[in-house]
CSV table of C-alpha atoms and ligand atoms in Angstrom, one decimal:
chain,number,residue,atom,x,y,z
G,184,UNK,CA,23.8,-65.3,-112.8
G,185,UNK,CA,23.9,-61.4,-112.3
G,186,UNK,CA,21.0,-59.3,-113.9
G,187,UNK,CA,19.9,-56.1,-113.7
G,188,UNK,CA,16.6,-55.0,-115.1
G,189,UNK,CA,14.3,-52.0,-114.5
G,190,UNK,CA,11.0,-52.5,-112.6
G,191,UNK,CA,8.3,-49.5,-112.6
G,192,UNK,CA,11.3,-47.0,-113.0
G,193,UNK,CA,13.6,-48.8,-110.3
G,194,UNK,CA,16.6,-50.1,-111.4
G,195,UNK,CA,17.5,-54.3,-109.9
G,196,UNK,CA,20.5,-56.6,-109.8
G,197,UNK,CA,19.6,-60.1,-109.2
G,198,UNK,CA,20.8,-63.2,-109.5
G,199,UNK,CA,18.4,-65.9,-109.5
G,200,UNK,CA,18.6,-69.1,-111.9
G,201,UNK,CA,18.7,-68.0,-115.4
G,202,UNK,CA,14.9,-70.0,-116.3
G,203,UNK,CA,13.4,-68.7,-113.7
G,204,UNK,CA,10.1,-66.8,-114.9
G,205,UNK,CA,10.3,-63.1,-114.6
G,206,UNK,CA,6.8,-63.8,-112.9
G,207,UNK,CA,8.0,-65.4,-110.1
G,208,UNK,CA,11.3,-63.0,-109.8
G,209,UNK,CA,9.0,-60.0,-109.7
G,210,UNK,CA,6.6,-61.4,-107.4
G,211,UNK,CA,9.3,-63.7,-105.1
G,212,UNK,CA,12.5,-61.5,-106.0
G,213,UNK,CA,11.4,-57.7,-105.8
G,214,UNK,CA,7.4,-58.2,-104.2
G,215,UNK,CA,6.1,-56.7,-107.0
G,216,UNK,CA,3.5,-58.9,-106.1
G,217,UNK,CA,0.2,-57.3,-108.4
G,218,UNK,CA,1.1,-59.1,-111.0
G,219,UNK,CA,-0.7,-62.5,-110.6
G,220,UNK,CA,-0.3,-65.9,-111.9
G,221,UNK,CA,-3.4,-67.9,-113.1
G,222,UNK,CA,-2.3,-70.8,-115.6
G,223,UNK,CA,1.2,-70.3,-115.9
G,224,UNK,CA,1.2,-71.3,-119.6
G,225,UNK,CA,0.6,-68.5,-121.5
G,226,UNK,CA,-3.7,-69.0,-121.8
G,227,UNK,CA,-5.4,-66.4,-119.5
G,228,UNK,CA,-3.5,-63.0,-118.9
G,229,UNK,CA,-3.6,-62.5,-115.6
G,230,UNK,CA,0.7,-62.3,-115.4
G,231,UNK,CA,0.9,-59.6,-118.6
G,232,UNK,CA,3.0,-56.6,-117.9
G,233,UNK,CA,5.0,-54.4,-120.7
G,234,UNK,CA,8.4,-54.8,-120.8
G,235,UNK,CA,10.2,-52.8,-122.8
G,236,UNK,CA,7.2,-50.8,-124.8
G,237,UNK,CA,5.3,-54.4,-125.6
G,238,UNK,CA,2.9,-56.0,-124.5
G,239,UNK,CA,4.4,-59.6,-122.4
G,240,UNK,CA,3.4,-62.6,-120.5
G,241,UNK,CA,5.8,-62.7,-117.6
G,242,UNK,CA,5.1,-66.5,-117.0
G,243,UNK,CA,6.8,-66.8,-120.8
G,244,UNK,CA,9.4,-64.9,-120.0
G,245,UNK,CA,12.8,-66.8,-118.7
G,246,UNK,CA,14.6,-64.2,-116.5
G,247,UNK,CA,17.8,-64.1,-118.9
G,248,UNK,CA,15.5,-62.8,-121.6
G,249,UNK,CA,14.8,-59.8,-119.1
G,250,UNK,CA,18.2,-58.4,-118.5
G,251,UNK,CA,18.4,-55.0,-119.1
G,252,UNK,CA,15.0,-54.5,-119.9
G,253,UNK,CA,12.6,-52.2,-118.6
G,254,UNK,CA,9.3,-53.8,-116.9
G,255,UNK,CA,6.2,-51.5,-116.1
G,256,UNK,CA,3.8,-53.6,-113.9
G,257,UNK,CA,0.4,-52.5,-112.7
G,258,UNK,CA,2.1,-51.1,-109.8
G,259,UNK,CA,3.5,-48.2,-112.2
G,260,UNK,CA,0.4,-47.0,-113.6
G,261,UNK,CA,-0.5,-44.8,-110.8
G,262,UNK,CA,1.3,-42.1,-110.8
G,263,UNK,CA,1.4,-39.1,-108.1
G,264,UNK,CA,-0.6,-40.9,-105.5
G,265,UNK,CA,-3.2,-41.0,-108.3
G,266,UNK,CA,-5.1,-43.7,-109.6
G,267,UNK,CA,-4.3,-44.2,-113.5
G,268,UNK,CA,-7.8,-43.8,-115.7
G,269,UNK,CA,-8.0,-47.7,-116.2
G,270,UNK,CA,-8.3,-47.8,-112.7
G,271,UNK,CA,-10.5,-45.7,-111.7
G,272,UNK,CA,-12.9,-46.7,-114.6
G,273,UNK,CA,-12.7,-50.4,-112.9
G,274,UNK,CA,-13.7,-48.9,-109.5
G,275,UNK,CA,-16.6,-47.1,-110.7
G,276,UNK,CA,-18.0,-49.1,-113.1
G,277,UNK,CA,-17.4,-52.9,-111.8
G,278,UNK,CA,-14.8,-53.9,-114.0
G,279,UNK,CA,-13.1,-56.1,-110.9
G,280,UNK,CA,-14.4,-58.8,-108.9
G,281,UNK,CA,-12.5,-61.5,-107.3
G,282,UNK,CA,-9.0,-59.2,-108.9
G,283,UNK,CA,-7.0,-61.7,-110.1
G,284,UNK,CA,-7.3,-60.9,-113.5
G,285,UNK,CA,-7.6,-57.7,-113.4
G,286,UNK,CA,-3.9,-56.5,-113.0
G,287,UNK,CA,-3.6,-57.8,-116.5
G,288,UNK,CA,-6.8,-57.0,-117.4
G,289,UNK,CA,-5.5,-53.3,-116.6
G,290,UNK,CA,-2.1,-53.3,-118.2
G,291,UNK,CA,-3.3,-55.2,-121.3
G,292,UNK,CA,-6.3,-52.2,-121.8
G,293,UNK,CA,-3.2,-49.7,-121.2
G,294,UNK,CA,-1.6,-51.2,-123.9
G,295,UNK,CA,-4.5,-50.6,-126.2
G,296,UNK,CA,-5.4,-47.0,-125.2
G,297,UNK,CA,-1.7,-46.1,-126.3
G,298,UNK,CA,-1.5,-48.8,-129.0
G,299,UNK,CA,-4.9,-48.1,-130.7
G,300,UNK,CA,-3.9,-49.5,-134.2
G,301,UNK,CA,-2.3,-52.6,-133.3
G,302,UNK,CA,-6.2,-54.5,-132.3
G,303,UNK,CA,-9.4,-54.3,-134.6
G,304,UNK,CA,-11.3,-53.7,-130.8
G,305,UNK,CA,-11.2,-53.9,-127.3
G,306,UNK,CA,-12.1,-57.6,-128.0
G,307,UNK,CA,-9.0,-58.1,-129.9
G,308,UNK,CA,-7.0,-56.2,-127.4
G,309,UNK,CA,-7.9,-58.2,-124.5
G,310,UNK,CA,-8.4,-61.5,-126.2
G,311,UNK,CA,-5.6,-62.7,-124.8
G,312,UNK,CA,-7.2,-62.3,-120.7
G,313,UNK,CA,-9.8,-64.5,-119.0
G,314,UNK,CA,-11.9,-63.2,-116.6
G,315,UNK,CA,-13.8,-66.1,-114.7
G,316,UNK,CA,-16.2,-63.4,-112.7
G,317,UNK,CA,-17.7,-60.7,-114.4
G,318,UNK,CA,-18.6,-61.9,-117.8
G,319,UNK,CA,-16.5,-58.9,-119.2
G,320,UNK,CA,-19.4,-56.3,-120.0
G,321,UNK,CA,-18.3,-54.3,-117.3
G,322,UNK,CA,-14.4,-54.6,-118.3
G,323,UNK,CA,-15.5,-53.3,-121.6
G,324,UNK,CA,-17.4,-50.7,-120.3
G,325,UNK,CA,-14.4,-49.7,-118.2
G,326,UNK,CA,-12.1,-50.0,-120.8
G,327,UNK,CA,-14.7,-47.6,-123.1
G,328,UNK,CA,-15.3,-45.6,-120.2
G,329,UNK,CA,-11.4,-45.1,-119.7
G,330,UNK,CA,-10.9,-44.3,-123.1
G,331,UNK,CA,-10.6,-40.1,-124.7
G,332,UNK,CA,-12.5,-41.5,-127.0
G,333,UNK,CA,-15.7,-42.9,-125.7
G,334,UNK,CA,-15.7,-40.1,-122.7
G,335,UNK,CA,-16.5,-37.1,-125.5
G,336,UNK,CA,-19.2,-39.3,-126.5
H,159,UNK,CA,15.7,-76.1,-112.0
H,160,UNK,CA,18.5,-77.8,-113.6
H,161,UNK,CA,18.3,-75.6,-117.1
H,162,UNK,CA,21.2,-73.5,-117.6
H,163,UNK,CA,21.7,-70.7,-120.3
H,164,UNK,CA,24.3,-69.7,-122.8
H,165,UNK,CA,23.9,-66.2,-124.3
H,166,UNK,CA,26.3,-66.1,-127.3
H,167,UNK,CA,26.9,-62.3,-129.0
H,168,UNK,CA,27.8,-63.0,-132.7
H,169,UNK,CA,26.8,-66.4,-134.4
H,170,UNK,CA,29.7,-67.6,-134.9
H,171,UNK,CA,29.8,-68.3,-131.4
H,172,UNK,CA,26.8,-69.2,-131.0
H,173,UNK,CA,27.5,-72.0,-133.6
H,174,UNK,CA,30.5,-72.8,-132.6
H,175,UNK,CA,28.8,-73.6,-129.2
H,176,UNK,CA,26.6,-75.7,-130.8
H,177,UNK,CA,28.7,-77.6,-132.9
H,178,UNK,CA,30.8,-78.6,-129.7
H,179,UNK,CA,27.3,-79.6,-127.7
H,180,UNK,CA,24.5,-80.3,-129.9
H,181,UNK,CA,22.1,-80.8,-127.0
H,182,UNK,CA,21.7,-76.9,-126.7
H,183,UNK,CA,18.1,-76.4,-127.1
H,184,UNK,CA,17.7,-72.7,-129.2
H,185,UNK,CA,15.7,-70.3,-127.3
H,186,UNK,CA,14.3,-67.4,-128.9
H,187,UNK,CA,10.5,-65.9,-127.8
H,188,UNK,CA,10.1,-68.6,-125.3
H,189,UNK,CA,6.2,-69.2,-125.9
H,190,UNK,CA,6.6,-72.5,-126.6
H,191,UNK,CA,9.4,-73.8,-124.6
H,192,UNK,CA,8.1,-72.1,-121.6
H,193,UNK,CA,5.1,-74.0,-121.8
H,194,UNK,CA,6.9,-77.6,-121.8
H,195,UNK,CA,9.4,-76.4,-119.0
H,196,UNK,CA,6.4,-75.5,-117.1
H,197,UNK,CA,4.7,-79.1,-117.8
H,198,UNK,CA,7.6,-80.4,-116.7
H,199,UNK,CA,8.3,-82.1,-120.1
H,200,UNK,CA,11.5,-81.1,-120.9
H,201,UNK,CA,14.7,-83.1,-119.7
H,202,UNK,CA,17.7,-80.7,-118.0
H,203,UNK,CA,19.2,-78.8,-120.5
H,204,UNK,CA,21.5,-76.3,-121.3
H,205,UNK,CA,19.0,-73.3,-123.8
H,206,UNK,CA,20.9,-71.6,-126.5
H,207,UNK,CA,19.6,-67.8,-126.0
H,208,UNK,CA,19.4,-66.6,-129.8
H,209,UNK,CA,18.0,-62.8,-128.4
H,210,UNK,CA,21.2,-61.0,-128.8
H,211,UNK,CA,22.7,-62.6,-132.6
H,212,UNK,CA,22.5,-59.8,-134.3
H,213,UNK,CA,23.2,-61.8,-137.5
H,214,UNK,CA,19.1,-63.0,-136.4
H,215,UNK,CA,17.5,-59.9,-135.6
H,216,UNK,CA,14.0,-58.5,-137.1
H,217,UNK,CA,14.6,-57.5,-140.2
H,218,UNK,CA,11.9,-57.3,-143.0
H,219,UNK,CA,13.9,-56.8,-145.5
H,220,UNK,CA,12.6,-56.7,-149.5
H,221,UNK,CA,14.4,-56.4,-152.6
H,222,UNK,CA,12.7,-59.0,-155.2
H,223,UNK,CA,12.2,-61.3,-152.0
H,224,UNK,CA,11.3,-61.4,-148.4
H,225,UNK,CA,13.9,-61.8,-145.8
H,226,UNK,CA,12.7,-62.5,-142.1
H,227,UNK,CA,15.4,-62.3,-139.6
H,228,UNK,CA,15.1,-66.0,-137.8
H,229,UNK,CA,14.2,-63.3,-134.5
H,230,UNK,CA,11.6,-61.7,-136.5
H,231,UNK,CA,7.7,-61.5,-134.3
H,232,UNK,CA,4.2,-62.1,-135.0
H,233,UNK,CA,3.9,-58.1,-134.3
H,234,UNK,CA,7.1,-57.4,-136.5
H,235,UNK,CA,5.0,-58.4,-139.3
H,236,UNK,CA,1.9,-57.1,-138.5
H,237,UNK,CA,3.0,-53.5,-138.2
H,238,UNK,CA,5.4,-53.8,-141.0
H,239,UNK,CA,4.9,-52.9,-144.5
H,240,UNK,CA,5.2,-55.9,-146.3
H,241,UNK,CA,1.4,-57.5,-146.1
H,242,UNK,CA,1.0,-55.3,-148.6
H,243,UNK,CA,2.7,-58.0,-150.3
H,244,UNK,CA,2.0,-61.0,-148.1
H,245,UNK,CA,-1.4,-60.2,-147.1
H,246,UNK,CA,-1.6,-63.7,-145.3
H,247,UNK,CA,1.4,-63.5,-143.2
H,248,UNK,CA,-0.4,-60.5,-141.6
H,249,UNK,CA,-3.3,-62.4,-141.4
H,250,UNK,CA,-1.6,-65.3,-139.9
H,251,UNK,CA,0.0,-63.4,-137.3
H,252,UNK,CA,-3.3,-62.3,-135.8
H,253,UNK,CA,-4.1,-65.8,-135.5
H,254,UNK,CA,-1.7,-66.7,-133.4
H,255,UNK,CA,-2.6,-66.3,-129.7
H,256,UNK,CA,-3.4,-63.2,-128.8
H,257,UNK,CA,-1.1,-60.1,-128.3
H,258,UNK,CA,0.7,-61.0,-125.8
H,259,UNK,CA,2.2,-64.1,-127.6
H,260,UNK,CA,2.4,-62.3,-131.1
H,261,UNK,CA,4.9,-60.2,-129.7
H,262,UNK,CA,7.8,-62.7,-128.0
H,263,UNK,CA,6.7,-65.6,-130.5
H,264,UNK,CA,8.9,-65.6,-133.5
H,265,UNK,CA,8.1,-67.5,-137.2
H,266,UNK,CA,11.6,-69.2,-136.9
H,267,UNK,CA,10.2,-70.7,-133.4
H,268,UNK,CA,7.1,-71.6,-135.6
H,269,UNK,CA,8.4,-73.7,-137.9
H,270,UNK,CA,10.9,-75.2,-135.9
H,271,UNK,CA,8.3,-76.5,-133.3
H,272,UNK,CA,7.4,-78.4,-135.5
H,273,UNK,CA,3.9,-78.3,-134.8
H,274,UNK,CA,0.9,-79.6,-137.6
H,275,UNK,CA,-1.4,-76.7,-135.7
H,276,UNK,CA,1.2,-74.4,-136.4
H,277,UNK,CA,-0.9,-71.0,-138.1
H,278,UNK,CA,2.3,-69.4,-139.4
H,279,UNK,CA,4.2,-71.9,-141.0
H,280,UNK,CA,0.9,-72.6,-143.7
H,281,UNK,CA,1.0,-68.9,-144.5
H,282,UNK,CA,5.1,-69.2,-145.2
H,283,UNK,CA,5.2,-72.7,-147.0
H,284,UNK,CA,1.8,-71.3,-149.1
H,285,UNK,CA,4.2,-68.1,-150.0
H,286,UNK,CA,7.4,-70.9,-151.2
H,287,UNK,CA,9.5,-69.7,-147.7
H,288,UNK,CA,13.0,-71.6,-148.0
H,289,UNK,CA,14.6,-72.0,-144.6
H,290,UNK,CA,18.3,-70.6,-144.4
H,291,UNK,CA,20.3,-73.0,-141.6
H,292,UNK,CA,23.9,-72.6,-140.6
H,293,UNK,CA,26.1,-74.4,-138.9
H,294,UNK,CA,29.8,-74.4,-138.4
H,295,UNK,CA,30.4,-76.7,-141.8
H,296,UNK,CA,28.8,-74.2,-143.3
H,297,UNK,CA,24.9,-73.0,-144.9
H,298,UNK,CA,22.6,-74.3,-146.5
H,299,UNK,CA,18.4,-73.7,-147.8
H,300,UNK,CA,15.7,-76.0,-147.6
H,301,UNK,CA,12.3,-74.9,-149.5
H,302,UNK,CA,9.7,-75.0,-146.3
H,303,UNK,CA,7.5,-77.5,-148.1
H,304,UNK,CA,9.9,-80.3,-148.1
H,305,UNK,CA,11.1,-79.3,-144.4
H,306,UNK,CA,8.6,-81.9,-142.4
H,307,UNK,CA,9.5,-85.5,-142.2
H,308,UNK,CA,7.0,-86.2,-140.1
H,309,UNK,CA,5.3,-85.2,-136.5
H,310,UNK,CA,7.6,-83.3,-135.2
H,311,UNK,CA,10.7,-84.7,-137.7
H,312,UNK,CA,12.2,-82.3,-139.6
H,313,UNK,CA,15.4,-81.2,-142.0
H,314,UNK,CA,17.3,-79.4,-138.9
H,315,UNK,CA,20.7,-81.3,-137.4
H,316,UNK,CA,21.4,-80.6,-134.5
H,317,UNK,CA,24.2,-78.2,-134.9
H,318,UNK,CA,21.9,-76.3,-137.2
H,319,UNK,CA,20.1,-72.4,-136.6
H,320,UNK,CA,17.3,-71.1,-138.6
H,321,UNK,CA,18.9,-68.1,-139.6
H,322,UNK,CA,16.0,-66.5,-141.5
H,323,UNK,CA,12.9,-67.4,-143.7
H,324,UNK,CA,13.1,-66.3,-147.2
H,325,UNK,CA,10.3,-66.3,-150.0
H,326,UNK,CA,10.1,-64.7,-153.2
H,327,UNK,CA,7.8,-61.9,-154.0
H,328,UNK,CA,4.6,-62.9,-155.7
H,329,UNK,CA,3.9,-61.8,-159.2
H,330,UNK,CA,0.5,-59.8,-159.5
H,331,UNK,CA,-2.7,-61.2,-160.1
H,332,UNK,CA,-2.6,-64.1,-157.4
H,333,UNK,CA,-5.0,-64.0,-154.7
H,334,UNK,CA,-4.9,-65.0,-151.1
H,335,UNK,CA,-7.0,-67.0,-148.9
H,336,UNK,CA,-5.9,-68.1,-145.4
H,337,UNK,CA,-9.1,-69.2,-142.8
H,338,UNK,CA,-8.0,-70.9,-139.5
H,339,UNK,CA,-11.3,-72.9,-137.7
H,340,UNK,CA,-10.9,-73.0,-134.1
H,341,UNK,CA,-12.9,-73.3,-131.1
H,342,UNK,CA,-12.6,-69.1,-130.5
H,343,UNK,CA,-11.6,-66.3,-132.3
H,344,UNK,CA,-8.3,-65.7,-130.6
H,345,UNK,CA,-6.1,-68.1,-128.3
H,346,UNK,CA,-7.4,-71.1,-129.9
H,347,UNK,CA,-5.7,-74.2,-131.4
H,348,UNK,CA,-7.0,-74.9,-135.3
H,349,UNK,CA,-8.8,-78.1,-135.7
H,350,UNK,CA,-8.5,-77.2,-139.5
H,351,UNK,CA,-6.7,-74.2,-141.6
H,352,UNK,CA,-6.4,-73.7,-145.5
H,353,UNK,CA,-3.6,-71.2,-146.6
H,354,UNK,CA,-4.1,-71.2,-150.0
H,355,UNK,CA,-3.3,-69.1,-153.2
H,356,UNK,CA,-4.2,-69.2,-156.7
H,357,UNK,CA,-3.4,-67.6,-160.0
H,358,UNK,CA,-6.2,-67.2,-162.4
H,359,UNK,CA,-6.0,-66.2,-166.4
H,360,UNK,CA,-8.8,-64.4,-167.7
H,361,UNK,CA,-10.6,-67.5,-168.7
H,362,UNK,CA,-10.3,-69.0,-165.2
H,363,UNK,CA,-8.1,-71.0,-166.0
H,364,UNK,CA,-5.9,-72.0,-163.1
H,365,UNK,CA,-2.2,-71.2,-163.7
H,366,UNK,CA,-1.1,-72.1,-160.9
H,367,UNK,CA,-2.0,-72.7,-157.1
H,368,UNK,CA,-0.7,-73.7,-153.3
H,369,UNK,CA,-3.2,-75.1,-150.7
H,370,UNK,CA,-1.2,-75.7,-147.8
H,371,UNK,CA,-3.1,-77.1,-144.2
H,372,UNK,CA,-3.1,-77.7,-140.2
H,373,UNK,CA,-4.4,-79.8,-138.0
H,374,UNK,CA,-5.3,-82.7,-140.7
H,375,UNK,CA,-1.7,-84.9,-140.8
H,376,UNK,CA,1.2,-85.0,-138.3
H,377,UNK,CA,2.7,-82.3,-140.0
H,378,UNK,CA,1.8,-79.3,-141.9
H,379,UNK,CA,1.0,-80.5,-145.0
H,380,UNK,CA,0.8,-79.2,-148.4
H,381,UNK,CA,-1.7,-80.8,-151.0
H,382,UNK,CA,0.6,-81.5,-153.9
H,383,UNK,CA,-2.3,-83.7,-155.3
H,384,UNK,CA,-5.0,-82.1,-155.5
H,385,UNK,CA,-2.9,-78.4,-156.6
H,386,UNK,CA,-1.9,-80.7,-159.2
H,387,UNK,CA,-5.6,-82.1,-160.3
H,388,UNK,CA,-6.1,-78.2,-160.5
H,389,UNK,CA,-3.4,-77.1,-162.3
H,390,UNK,CA,-4.2,-76.2,-166.0
H,391,UNK,CA,-8.0,-76.9,-166.1
H,392,UNK,CA,-11.0,-74.5,-166.1
H,393,UNK,CA,-12.6,-73.8,-162.6
H,394,UNK,CA,-16.0,-74.4,-162.7
H,395,UNK,CA,-17.9,-76.0,-160.3
H,396,UNK,CA,-17.5,-79.6,-161.2
H,397,UNK,CA,-13.6,-78.9,-160.9
H,398,UNK,CA,-14.3,-78.0,-157.4
H,399,UNK,CA,-16.2,-80.9,-156.4
H,400,UNK,CA,-13.3,-83.0,-157.7
H,401,UNK,CA,-11.3,-80.8,-155.6
H,402,UNK,CA,-12.8,-81.9,-152.4
H,403,UNK,CA,-13.4,-85.0,-153.1
H,404,UNK,CA,-9.4,-85.5,-154.1
H,405,UNK,CA,-8.4,-83.5,-150.6
H,406,UNK,CA,-10.2,-86.6,-148.8
H,407,UNK,CA,-7.0,-88.5,-149.8
H,408,UNK,CA,-4.2,-86.6,-148.9
H,409,UNK,CA,-5.1,-85.5,-145.6
H,410,UNK,CA,-4.4,-87.9,-142.5
H,411,UNK,CA,-6.9,-86.0,-139.9
H,412,UNK,CA,-7.6,-88.1,-136.5
H,413,UNK,CA,-10.0,-87.6,-133.4
H,414,UNK,CA,-8.0,-85.9,-130.3
H,415,UNK,CA,-9.0,-83.4,-127.7
H,416,UNK,CA,-9.9,-80.9,-130.0
H,417,UNK,CA,-11.3,-82.4,-132.8
H,418,UNK,CA,-12.5,-85.5,-134.9
H,419,UNK,CA,-11.4,-87.1,-138.0
H,420,UNK,CA,-14.8,-87.0,-139.6
H,421,UNK,CA,-15.4,-82.6,-138.1
H,422,UNK,CA,-12.0,-82.4,-140.1
H,423,UNK,CA,-12.7,-84.2,-143.3
H,424,UNK,CA,-15.8,-82.0,-143.4
H,425,UNK,CA,-14.6,-78.9,-142.9
H,426,UNK,CA,-11.6,-79.4,-144.8
H,427,UNK,CA,-13.7,-80.2,-147.7
H,428,UNK,CA,-15.5,-76.8,-146.7
H,429,UNK,CA,-12.4,-74.6,-146.8
H,430,UNK,CA,-11.0,-75.8,-150.2
H,431,UNK,CA,-15.3,-75.2,-151.5
H,432,UNK,CA,-14.5,-71.7,-149.6
H,433,UNK,CA,-11.2,-71.2,-150.8
H,434,UNK,CA,-11.9,-72.1,-154.6
H,435,UNK,CA,-15.6,-70.9,-154.6
H,436,UNK,CA,-14.1,-67.2,-153.5
H,437,UNK,CA,-12.3,-66.5,-157.0
H,438,UNK,CA,-14.3,-69.5,-159.3
H,439,UNK,CA,-16.9,-69.3,-161.0
H,440,UNK,CA,-19.2,-66.8,-158.9
H,441,UNK,CA,-16.6,-64.3,-159.2
U,672,LIG,C1,-0.9,-69.2,-125.0
U,672,LIG,C2,-0.3,-69.8,-126.4
U,672,LIG,C3,-0.6,-69.4,-127.4
U,672,LIG,C4,-0.5,-70.2,-128.6
U,672,LIG,N1,-0.8,-69.7,-129.4
U,672,LIG,C5,-0.6,-69.9,-130.7
U,672,LIG,C6,-1.7,-70.4,-131.9
U,672,LIG,O1,-2.6,-69.8,-132.0
U,672,LIG,N2,-1.0,-70.7,-133.7
U,672,LIG,C7,0.7,-71.1,-132.9
U,672,LIG,O2,0.7,-70.9,-134.4
U,672,LIG,N3,1.2,-71.3,-132.3
U,672,LIG,C8,0.8,-70.6,-130.9
U,672,LIG,N4,1.6,-70.8,-129.6
U,672,LIG,C9,2.7,-71.3,-130.1
U,672,LIG,C10,4.1,-70.5,-129.9
U,672,LIG,O3,3.7,-68.6,-129.3
U,672,LIG,C11,4.8,-70.2,-131.5
U,672,LIG,O4,4.7,-71.7,-132.2
U,672,LIG,C12,5.3,-69.6,-131.8
U,672,LIG,O5,5.9,-68.9,-132.9
U,672,LIG,C13,6.8,-70.0,-131.0
U,672,LIG,O6,8.4,-68.8,-131.2
U,672,LIG,P1,9.1,-68.6,-129.8
U,672,LIG,O7,10.0,-68.0,-130.3
U,672,LIG,O8,8.2,-68.5,-128.5
U,672,LIG,O9,9.8,-70.3,-130.1
U,672,LIG,P2,10.6,-70.7,-128.4
U,672,LIG,O10,9.4,-71.0,-127.3
U,672,LIG,O11,11.8,-70.1,-128.5
U,672,LIG,O12,11.3,-72.6,-129.6
U,672,LIG,C14,10.4,-73.0,-130.4
U,672,LIG,C15,11.0,-74.2,-131.2
U,672,LIG,O13,11.8,-73.7,-131.7
U,672,LIG,C16,13.2,-73.7,-131.6
U,672,LIG,N5,14.0,-72.6,-132.3
U,672,LIG,C17,13.7,-71.5,-131.9
U,672,LIG,N6,14.4,-70.3,-133.2
U,672,LIG,C18,15.1,-71.3,-133.7
U,672,LIG,C19,15.9,-71.2,-134.7
U,672,LIG,N7,16.1,-70.0,-134.9
U,672,LIG,N8,16.9,-71.7,-134.9
U,672,LIG,C20,16.5,-73.1,-134.4
U,672,LIG,N9,15.5,-74.0,-133.9
U,672,LIG,C21,14.9,-72.4,-133.2
U,672,LIG,C22,13.4,-74.2,-130.1
U,672,LIG,O14,14.3,-74.9,-129.8
U,672,LIG,C23,12.4,-74.7,-129.7
U,672,LIG,O15,12.5,-76.0,-130.4
U,672,LIG,C24,0.9,-70.4,-128.9
U,672,LIG,C25,1.7,-70.6,-127.5
U,672,LIG,C26,1.3,-70.2,-126.1
U,672,LIG,C27,1.8,-70.1,-125.2
U,673,LIG,S1,-0.3,-66.9,-115.8
U,673,LIG,FE1,1.0,-65.6,-117.8
U,673,LIG,S2,-0.8,-66.2,-119.0
U,673,LIG,FE2,-1.7,-67.6,-117.1
U,674,LIG,S1,-12.7,-60.1,-111.6
U,674,LIG,FE1,-12.4,-62.3,-111.3
U,674,LIG,S2,-11.1,-63.5,-112.7
U,674,LIG,FE2,-11.6,-61.9,-113.7
């Protein structure tokens, strides 16, 4: 099955088995390895990406349903050689330790900063993303630091 | 991987495909099916990908009744104005997994997956939803409250697709209540859940009531006997006490990895009290 999709602005043609996970196509076929696998069953959020403007778990998306879609992964956030403000904040505030949850966290946080009305607070926005290292406090602080709302304060 | 996919572009061709091969498995948001696939519990099969069927597109049409196209997601409902008329739909949507599940998971998938712990189904059932089904042989509708026959047993023939979910617009005066009890706030499956609606008159007589429970029976349970006990009666503290006892005969909770029968009985009674007291003698 030939499928075309756009990842981080680049167009690709792939011919994977139709139920192959978007996660695996990204990592194995297209070498976008920033997106991580944690649980493989929708619980941890490590594999979070944005597909056609909505937050998705790439371990839950069969590639046949990604045909013609635009996918943004963690690698798509930095622009012009400059880190996204969330990446910078995670770096400065200690929002990342082992790093496995970090790409998904930052993608979910980026989605929240762009769609603040879709969640009541950072807690709800990141509720689908689990971290085994940080205890979340520094992640929340990083997101607050990166949001213009908080940086004015 | 021995999984194939058909992606029809019209409902007619999807129904033709199903009529000639009833083993096809409809695939919507994939948030249940991908879990089964990963866990290795799905036998090799061919999926019928519904995502390109414009007839099932996520419309939220409101004109005397609400129609949700079968591909309507939780996120679609959370972002739409229907929550002004159907607040429980938005409350329920918010309880499903977390945002990334809500943007892909569909209400119809929640119905057809048939889990007794489904969070969307109780809200739909409390709003008297009907399920529209289509096959090559025609269309029919089934009240959601009559759709389940047993654990994961439902009134859907293998050649049928759910095309839409419809609910009548609630009359003014109803109070809605939705409470899920899980281990944590988000991304948790319920131990028990009550979706309730009640219509009281000025004397606090129960004119009508709906009480739908999750995770305390083999399928989503509408508690018709307890509803019957309440209907037409004056909502007093005594009646609320009677209802908390009556519900014990209607539910069939079990011990499992998420909770125990005893806990589920106790907390379900508490939910009934909380629901009725919220609109009853105290207010
Ligand atoms: C991490 C995680 C958390 C979750 N949390 C919750 C939760 O809190 N509460 C909850 O209720 N659920 C939860 N779920 C389950 C799931 O997200 C929901 O049941 C969702 O509504 C399923 O919809 P879907 O479109 O993804 O279904 P799919 O996986 O595509 O399909 C599910 C079933 O429905 C059938 N089907 C789908 N559409 C149709 C149709 N139109 N006609 C006929 N059959 C159809 C499929 O064949 C399949 O049997 C969770 C899942 C995950 C992975
Ligand atoms: S790997 Fe996808 S949610 Fe955990
Ligand atoms: S930094 Fe290790 S899981 Fe979050």
